[in-house]
GROMACS .gro file of C-alpha atoms in nm:
model
  236
    1UNK     CA    1   1.872  -0.297   0.949
    2UNK     CA    2   1.524  -0.399   0.896
    3UNK     CA    3   1.247  -0.153   1.028
    4UNK     CA    4   1.064  -0.199   1.285
    5UNK     CA    5   0.704  -0.099   1.332
    6UNK     CA    6   0.588   0.014   1.697
    7UNK     CA    7   0.199  -0.041   1.726
    8UNK     CA    8  -0.039  -0.046   1.974
    9UNK     CA    9  -0.390  -0.215   1.999
   10UNK     CA   10  -0.727  -0.163   2.058
   11UNK     CA   11  -1.003  -0.352   2.094
   12UNK     CA   12  -1.281  -0.404   2.334
   13UNK     CA   13  -1.323  -0.752   2.317
   14UNK     CA   14  -1.060  -0.865   2.583
   15UNK     CA   15  -1.022  -1.247   2.386
   16UNK     CA   16  -0.980  -1.057   2.077
   17UNK     CA   17  -0.737  -0.813   2.197
   18UNK     CA   18  -0.560  -1.121   2.360
   19UNK     CA   19  -0.554  -1.335   2.062
   20UNK     CA   20  -0.486  -1.006   1.792
   21UNK     CA   21  -0.163  -0.985   2.079
   22UNK     CA   22  -0.071  -1.343   2.058
   23UNK     CA   23  -0.087  -1.265   1.634
   24UNK     CA   24   0.109  -0.955   1.631
   25UNK     CA   25   0.384  -1.110   1.884
   26UNK     CA   26   0.469  -1.353   1.602
   27UNK     CA   27   0.541  -1.128   1.353
   28UNK     CA   28   0.925  -0.984   1.366
   29UNK     CA   29   0.801  -0.654   1.173
   30UNK     CA   30   0.658  -0.515   1.463
   31UNK     CA   31   0.626  -0.461   1.810
   32UNK     CA   32   0.370  -0.412   2.061
   33UNK     CA   33   0.419  -0.105   2.248
   34UNK     CA   34   0.049  -0.094   2.464
   35UNK     CA   35  -0.260  -0.312   2.456
   36UNK     CA   36  -0.613  -0.093   2.524
   37UNK     CA   37  -0.949  -0.228   2.549
   38UNK     CA   38  -1.079   0.143   2.613
   39UNK     CA   39  -1.088   0.365   2.317
   40UNK     CA   40  -1.139   0.672   2.551
   41UNK     CA   41  -0.837   0.578   2.773
   42UNK     CA   42  -0.646   0.490   2.447
   43UNK     CA   43  -0.695   0.867   2.354
   44UNK     CA   44  -0.610   1.031   2.691
   45UNK     CA   45  -0.290   0.878   2.709
   46UNK     CA   46  -0.230   0.846   2.297
   47UNK     CA   47   0.043   1.193   2.287
   48UNK     CA   48   0.246   1.003   2.579
   49UNK     CA   49   0.302   0.692   2.320
   50UNK     CA   50   0.547   0.616   2.084
   51UNK     CA   51   0.416   0.499   1.779
   52UNK     CA   52   0.385   0.380   1.425
   53UNK     CA   53   0.097   0.224   1.388
   54UNK     CA   54  -0.265   0.161   1.522
   55UNK     CA   55  -0.429  -0.158   1.517
   56UNK     CA   56  -0.809  -0.068   1.602
   57UNK     CA   57  -1.135  -0.276   1.605
   58UNK     CA   58  -1.434  -0.053   1.489
   59UNK     CA   59  -1.779  -0.099   1.663
   60UNK     CA   60  -1.666   0.041   2.040
   61UNK     CA   61  -1.864   0.158   2.269
   62UNK     CA   62  -1.795   0.555   2.343
   63UNK     CA   63  -1.586   0.667   2.028
   64UNK     CA   64  -1.594   0.363   1.743
   65UNK     CA   65  -1.278   0.295   1.572
   66UNK     CA   66  -1.342   0.560   1.289
   67UNK     CA   67  -1.408   0.817   1.488
   68UNK     CA   68  -1.058   0.714   1.685
   69UNK     CA   69  -0.898   0.686   1.315
   70UNK     CA   70  -0.940   1.035   1.248
   71UNK     CA   71  -0.812   1.168   1.580
   72UNK     CA   72  -0.444   0.996   1.468
   73UNK     CA   73  -0.253   1.260   1.271
   74UNK     CA   74   0.082   1.116   1.085
   75UNK     CA   75   0.000   0.736   1.202
   76UNK     CA   76  -0.085   0.439   1.027
   77UNK     CA   77  -0.452   0.289   1.040
   78UNK     CA   78  -0.494  -0.073   1.025
   79UNK     CA   79  -0.911  -0.220   1.085
   80UNK     CA   80  -0.998  -0.568   1.231
   81UNK     CA   81  -1.341  -0.598   1.291
   82UNK     CA   82  -1.634  -0.856   1.231
   83UNK     CA   83  -1.857  -0.573   1.042
   84UNK     CA   84  -1.801  -0.636   0.643
   85UNK     CA   85  -2.021  -0.303   0.583
   86UNK     CA   86  -1.748  -0.076   0.729
   87UNK     CA   87  -1.521  -0.153   0.455
   88UNK     CA   88  -1.578   0.166   0.235
   89UNK     CA   89  -1.590   0.433   0.499
   90UNK     CA   90  -1.255   0.282   0.669
   91UNK     CA   91  -1.078   0.392   0.295
   92UNK     CA   92  -1.232   0.678   0.335
   93UNK     CA   93  -1.015   0.765   0.630
   94UNK     CA   94  -0.688   0.692   0.461
   95UNK     CA   95  -0.664   0.326   0.676
   96UNK     CA   96  -0.355   0.095   0.545
   97UNK     CA   97  -0.565  -0.240   0.492
   98UNK     CA   98  -0.978  -0.382   0.660
   99UNK     CA   99  -0.911  -0.731   0.824
  100UNK     CA  100  -1.218  -0.920   0.853
  101UNK     CA  101  -1.246  -1.114   1.186
  102UNK     CA  102  -1.154  -1.430   1.256
  103UNK     CA  103  -0.764  -1.235   1.191
  104UNK     CA  104  -0.590  -1.493   1.018
  105UNK     CA  105  -0.185  -1.442   1.073
  106UNK     CA  106  -0.153  -1.455   0.737
  107UNK     CA  107  -0.392  -1.191   0.622
  108UNK     CA  108  -0.245  -0.997   0.918
  109UNK     CA  109   0.106  -1.027   0.776
  110UNK     CA  110   0.013  -0.909   0.460
  111UNK     CA  111  -0.146  -0.580   0.633
  112UNK     CA  112   0.160  -0.511   0.772
  113UNK     CA  113   0.380  -0.489   0.417
  114UNK     CA  114   0.169  -0.265   0.380
  115UNK     CA  115   0.206  -0.047   0.665
  116UNK     CA  116   0.592  -0.102   0.627
  117UNK     CA  117   0.580  -0.020   0.257
  118UNK     CA  118   0.424   0.325   0.329
  119UNK     CA  119   0.665   0.373   0.608
  120UNK     CA  120   0.898   0.298   0.355
  121UNK     CA  121   0.794   0.517   0.056
  122UNK     CA  122   0.735   0.803   0.359
  123UNK     CA  123   1.151   0.811   0.386
  124UNK     CA  124   1.246   0.789   0.034
  125UNK     CA  125   1.231   1.114  -0.230
  126UNK     CA  126   1.019   1.184  -0.468
  127UNK     CA  127   1.167   1.214  -0.759
  128UNK     CA  128   1.347   0.999  -0.968
  129UNK     CA  129   1.705   1.140  -1.175
  130UNK     CA  130   1.707   0.925  -1.571
  131UNK     CA  131   1.911   0.949  -1.845
  132UNK     CA  132   1.613   0.983  -2.131
  133UNK     CA  133   1.660   1.088  -2.502
  134UNK     CA  134   1.571   1.422  -2.428
  135UNK     CA  135   1.892   1.427  -2.173
  136UNK     CA  136   1.926   1.391  -1.790
  137UNK     CA  137   1.544   1.425  -1.679
  138UNK     CA  138   1.391   1.464  -1.329
  139UNK     CA  139   1.020   1.370  -1.279
  140UNK     CA  140   0.823   1.368  -1.029
  141UNK     CA  141   0.646   0.994  -0.916
  142UNK     CA  142   0.303   1.137  -0.895
  143UNK     CA  143   0.393   1.245  -1.281
  144UNK     CA  144   0.485   0.897  -1.406
  145UNK     CA  145   0.168   0.651  -1.523
  146UNK     CA  146   0.254   0.388  -1.716
  147UNK     CA  147   0.635   0.197  -1.852
  148UNK     CA  148   0.685  -0.021  -2.066
  149UNK     CA  149   1.006  -0.188  -2.250
  150UNK     CA  150   1.058  -0.026  -2.577
  151UNK     CA  151   0.962  -0.165  -2.879
  152UNK     CA  152   1.259  -0.075  -3.075
  153UNK     CA  153   1.535  -0.143  -2.825
  154UNK     CA  154   1.480  -0.361  -2.491
  155UNK     CA  155   1.737  -0.211  -2.325
  156UNK     CA  156   1.541   0.101  -2.344
  157UNK     CA  157   1.175   0.210  -2.148
  158UNK     CA  158   0.924   0.390  -2.289
  159UNK     CA  159   0.747   0.584  -1.982
  160UNK     CA  160   0.416   0.747  -2.014
  161UNK     CA  161   0.339   1.081  -1.807
  162UNK     CA  162   0.027   1.216  -1.652
  163UNK     CA  163  -0.027   1.488  -1.875
  164UNK     CA  164   0.037   1.274  -2.218
  165UNK     CA  165   0.433   1.310  -2.273
  166UNK     CA  166   0.632   0.972  -2.358
  167UNK     CA  167   1.022   1.008  -2.271
  168UNK     CA  168   1.227   0.704  -2.310
  169UNK     CA  169   1.448   0.593  -2.052
  170UNK     CA  170   1.802   0.498  -2.188
  171UNK     CA  171   1.953   0.185  -2.108
  172UNK     CA  172   1.772   0.094  -1.759
  173UNK     CA  173   1.639  -0.217  -1.606
  174UNK     CA  174   1.254  -0.254  -1.510
  175UNK     CA  175   1.435  -0.445  -1.202
  176UNK     CA  176   1.587  -0.125  -1.137
  177UNK     CA  177   1.284   0.143  -1.219
  178UNK     CA  178   1.093  -0.111  -0.973
  179UNK     CA  179   1.370  -0.110  -0.684
  180UNK     CA  180   1.354   0.384  -0.712
  181UNK     CA  181   1.002   0.375  -0.772
  182UNK     CA  182   0.758   0.352  -0.419
  183UNK     CA  183   0.644   0.056  -0.370
  184UNK     CA  184   0.325   0.139  -0.255
  185UNK     CA  185   0.228   0.351  -0.534
  186UNK     CA  186   0.339   0.133  -0.852
  187UNK     CA  187   0.361  -0.222  -0.941
  188UNK     CA  188   0.502  -0.417  -1.244
  189UNK     CA  189   0.248  -0.611  -1.342
  190UNK     CA  190   0.454  -0.861  -1.651
  191UNK     CA  191   0.762  -0.901  -1.822
  192UNK     CA  192   0.773  -0.567  -1.990
  193UNK     CA  193   0.542  -0.335  -1.823
  194UNK     CA  194   0.542  -0.112  -1.446
  195UNK     CA  195   0.178   0.092  -1.362
  196UNK     CA  196   0.154   0.341  -1.112
  197UNK     CA  197  -0.163   0.170  -0.936
  198UNK     CA  198  -0.355   0.489  -0.938
  199UNK     CA  199  -0.439   0.399  -1.335
  200UNK     CA  200  -0.660   0.069  -1.234
  201UNK     CA  201  -0.988   0.092  -1.309
  202UNK     CA  202  -1.104  -0.267  -1.328
  203UNK     CA  203  -0.916  -0.598  -1.283
  204UNK     CA  204  -1.011  -0.975  -1.305
  205UNK     CA  205  -0.788  -1.294  -1.319
  206UNK     CA  206  -0.515  -1.226  -1.551
  207UNK     CA  207  -0.642  -0.856  -1.692
  208UNK     CA  208  -0.630  -0.523  -1.579
  209UNK     CA  209  -0.836  -0.229  -1.741
  210UNK     CA  210  -0.678   0.078  -1.688
  211UNK     CA  211  -0.807   0.427  -1.683
  212UNK     CA  212  -0.600   0.511  -1.969
  213UNK     CA  213  -0.696   0.482  -2.358
  214UNK     CA  214  -0.538   0.388  -2.669
  215UNK     CA  215  -0.520   0.546  -3.028
  216UNK     CA  216  -0.855   0.450  -3.074
  217UNK     CA  217  -1.014   0.569  -2.743
  218UNK     CA  218  -1.065   0.236  -2.577
  219UNK     CA  219  -0.923   0.148  -2.247
  220UNK     CA  220  -0.591   0.032  -2.233
  221UNK     CA  221  -0.588  -0.360  -2.101
  222UNK     CA  222  -0.304  -0.485  -1.979
  223UNK     CA  223  -0.196  -0.845  -1.937
  224UNK     CA  224  -0.156  -0.906  -1.557
  225UNK     CA  225   0.111  -1.200  -1.566
  226UNK     CA  226   0.101  -1.490  -1.315
  227UNK     CA  227   0.484  -1.454  -1.173
  228UNK     CA  228   0.348  -1.065  -1.051
  229UNK     CA  229  -0.002  -1.125  -0.939
  230UNK     CA  230   0.047  -1.162  -0.610
  231UNK     CA  231   0.276  -0.877  -0.511
  232UNK     CA  232  -0.017  -0.670  -0.763
  233UNK     CA  233  -0.312  -0.799  -0.550
  234UNK     CA  234  -0.165  -0.701  -0.192
  235UNK     CA  235  -0.123  -0.361  -0.334
  236UNK     CA  236  -0.425  -0.267  -0.495
   0.00000   0.00000   0.00000
C-alpha cells in the first residue's frame, strides 16, 4: 500500500490558499486535513490535529511561516511564497522544499515526492549489511560516501567510507544498493557510480565536483549521466 501524507495548509491570502488546496487535491499521495488562513489559529489547534506535513506561506501577519515552522517538531515543512529571498533561511529550519509562487502542479508534486522520500527514510534501518572482501560487514549509512563499480570485476563494488577506508562489496549490483540505501541521502549519478549527497560541492550540466580529493590532491569530479540527471536535481 502506498504511503499517503496527511497535510495542513496555511496561507493568509484566501485566493492563494484556495488554489493551493485545489492543487493538493489533484495529488494522490497527500490528504489535506485542514486549511488555515491565520497562523495563530493554526498554532492553537495544531496539537489536536494529526498531520505529517505543513505547507506554509512565509510572509503572514503576526507570526510568519519561519516562526511557525520552528514550533513544529517532527513535522515536514514545505514553504510556498512569492518572496525568493527567504530561500536560505528556509533551509536553515530544515524545510523539505521551497516553492516560489505562482505554484505549478508539477513543482508541488516534486516537493511532495521529497517529503515522501524523507518519510520513508525514517522508517528504514540505519545500517546496511553486505558481503565484503573482509567478511560480513555492517555499515552505517552515514559512513558511506561513494560507491563505484570495481575496475577488476564488475560484479563487485568499491565502497569508500568517510574515514577513508575502502571496502569491496562482493557480487552485488548498483540497482540493489540503490534499493537498500536511503533515497534522500544517496543518488546514482551514472551507470557505474553512487554518491552520498553530502559530498556534493558544486554541480553543472554534466559534472559534479565533490568534497573528496584525488591522489593528486585535486577535488574528485564525477560525470552526471543524462538518464540520472532528473533524479539528482530533485534530490539536491
